[in-house]
mmCIF file of C-alpha atoms in Angstrom:
data_model
loop_
_atom_site.group_PDB
_atom_site.id
_atom_site.type_symbol
_atom_site.label_atom_id
_atom_site.label_comp_id
_atom_site.label_asym_id
_atom_site.label_seq_id
_atom_site.Cartn_x
_atom_site.Cartn_y
_atom_site.Cartn_z
ATOM 1 C CA UNK A 15 -6.473 7.762 -25.909
ATOM 2 C CA UNK A 16 -4.165 5.922 -28.194
ATOM 3 C CA UNK A 17 -1.990 5.000 -25.088
ATOM 4 C CA UNK A 18 -1.681 0.975 -23.854
ATOM 5 C CA UNK A 19 -2.549 2.229 -20.700
ATOM 6 C CA UNK A 20 -6.138 4.084 -21.908
ATOM 7 C CA UNK A 21 -6.660 1.363 -24.414
ATOM 8 C CA UNK A 22 -6.478 -1.264 -21.472
ATOM 9 C CA UNK A 23 -8.924 1.057 -19.385
ATOM 10 C CA UNK A 24 -11.368 1.326 -22.246
ATOM 11 C CA UNK A 25 -11.120 -2.376 -23.355
ATOM 12 C CA UNK A 26 -14.828 -2.893 -24.813
ATOM 13 C CA UNK A 27 -15.998 -4.016 -21.502
ATOM 14 C CA UNK A 28 -16.227 -0.413 -19.943
ATOM 15 C CA UNK A 29 -20.087 -0.478 -19.834
ATOM 16 C CA UNK A 30 -20.464 -3.820 -18.609
ATOM 17 C CA UNK A 31 -20.493 -5.721 -15.094
ATOM 18 C CA UNK A 32 -17.326 -7.464 -16.498
ATOM 19 C CA UNK A 33 -15.037 -4.402 -16.470
ATOM 20 C CA UNK A 34 -14.719 -4.195 -12.619
ATOM 21 C CA UNK A 35 -13.814 -8.026 -12.808
ATOM 22 C CA UNK A 36 -11.003 -7.400 -15.325
ATOM 23 C CA UNK A 37 -9.769 -4.098 -14.010
ATOM 24 C CA UNK A 38 -8.485 -2.714 -10.919
ATOM 25 C CA UNK A 39 -7.780 1.071 -10.869
ATOM 26 C CA UNK A 40 -7.052 2.707 -7.498
ATOM 27 C CA UNK A 41 -7.999 6.257 -7.371
ATOM 28 C CA UNK A 42 -5.775 8.715 -5.589
ATOM 29 C CA UNK A 43 -6.338 12.683 -5.159
ATOM 30 C CA UNK A 44 -3.882 15.189 -4.513
ATOM 31 C CA UNK A 45 -5.591 18.601 -2.938
ATOM 32 C CA UNK A 46 -4.391 21.615 -4.642
ATOM 33 C CA UNK A 47 -3.785 23.363 -1.410
ATOM 34 C CA UNK A 48 -0.934 20.709 -0.858
ATOM 35 C CA UNK A 49 0.759 20.475 -4.197
ATOM 36 C CA UNK A 50 3.973 21.360 -2.664
ATOM 37 C CA UNK A 51 3.579 18.526 -0.085
ATOM 38 C CA UNK A 52 2.800 16.077 -3.093
ATOM 39 C CA UNK A 53 0.311 14.214 -0.690
ATOM 40 C CA UNK A 54 -2.111 11.863 -2.076
ATOM 41 C CA UNK A 55 -5.117 10.634 -0.716
ATOM 42 C CA UNK A 56 -6.666 7.404 -1.944
ATOM 43 C CA UNK A 57 -10.425 7.563 -2.260
ATOM 44 C CA UNK A 58 -11.283 4.076 -3.678
ATOM 45 C CA UNK A 59 -11.239 2.040 -6.587
ATOM 46 C CA UNK A 60 -12.893 2.618 -9.974
ATOM 47 C CA UNK A 61 -15.943 0.013 -11.238
ATOM 48 C CA UNK A 62 -16.498 2.110 -14.597
ATOM 49 C CA UNK A 63 -15.623 4.765 -16.532
ATOM 50 C CA UNK A 64 -17.956 7.011 -18.835
ATOM 51 C CA UNK A 65 -17.753 9.962 -21.161
ATOM 52 C CA UNK A 66 -13.940 9.782 -22.268
ATOM 53 C CA UNK A 67 -12.672 12.532 -24.440
ATOM 54 C CA UNK A 68 -9.435 14.014 -25.196
ATOM 55 C CA UNK A 69 -8.898 17.941 -24.466
ATOM 56 C CA UNK A 70 -6.066 20.360 -24.200
ATOM 57 C CA UNK A 71 -4.463 21.599 -21.069
ATOM 58 C CA UNK A 72 -2.619 25.310 -21.230
ATOM 59 C CA UNK A 73 -0.137 25.904 -18.496
ATOM 60 C CA UNK A 74 1.034 29.095 -17.317
ATOM 61 C CA UNK A 75 3.590 29.604 -19.643
ATOM 62 C CA UNK A 76 1.450 28.964 -22.741
ATOM 63 C CA UNK A 77 2.381 25.394 -23.401
ATOM 64 C CA UNK A 78 0.044 22.726 -24.466
ATOM 65 C CA UNK A 79 -0.486 18.914 -23.428
ATOM 66 C CA UNK A 80 -3.089 16.325 -24.714
ATOM 67 C CA UNK A 81 -5.018 15.171 -21.847
ATOM 68 C CA UNK A 82 -8.052 12.609 -21.545
ATOM 69 C CA UNK A 83 -10.653 13.437 -19.441
ATOM 70 C CA UNK A 84 -13.168 10.896 -17.927
ATOM 71 C CA UNK A 85 -16.019 10.220 -15.484
ATOM 72 C CA UNK A 86 -15.058 7.265 -12.999
ATOM 73 C CA UNK A 87 -17.110 5.787 -11.091
ATOM 74 C CA UNK A 88 -16.064 4.754 -7.393
ATOM 75 C CA UNK A 89 -16.869 1.136 -5.937
ATOM 76 C CA UNK A 90 -18.077 3.256 -2.899
ATOM 77 C CA UNK A 91 -18.930 6.709 -1.988
ATOM 78 C CA UNK A 92 -15.913 8.795 -0.613
ATOM 79 C CA UNK A 93 -15.840 9.075 3.175
ATOM 80 C CA UNK A 94 -17.776 12.251 3.958
ATOM 81 C CA UNK A 95 -14.957 13.618 6.376
ATOM 82 C CA UNK A 96 -12.264 12.923 3.627
ATOM 83 C CA UNK A 97 -14.539 14.804 1.066
ATOM 84 C CA UNK A 98 -14.825 17.341 3.396
ATOM 85 C CA UNK A 99 -10.940 17.560 3.655
ATOM 86 C CA UNK A 100 -10.414 17.510 -0.023
ATOM 87 C CA UNK A 101 -12.968 20.004 -1.433
ATOM 88 C CA UNK A 102 -13.588 22.307 1.585
ATOM 89 C CA UNK A 103 -17.388 21.471 1.373
ATOM 90 C CA UNK A 104 -19.724 19.295 3.617
ATOM 91 C CA UNK A 105 -20.678 15.992 1.989
ATOM 92 C CA UNK A 106 -23.974 15.428 0.665
#
């Protein structure tokens, strides 16, 4: 959470309507099933960041890396067909 990029993301406006006017954060998602192809899908841009906190990922070989987990609110809902493709579940 101390990286320049994350500080920019949480620059004090994250809980105001001003945040989306000062930030453009495109969101791309990769399906685990397509990991080898390295295909990413654009699902929209973030308009808010909530619940940011640090965590640790543990790889299969036991190595650890620090990560930041947060909830990103999208400007528009994900297309139902894209959601189904990404998750394997029907959109609500």
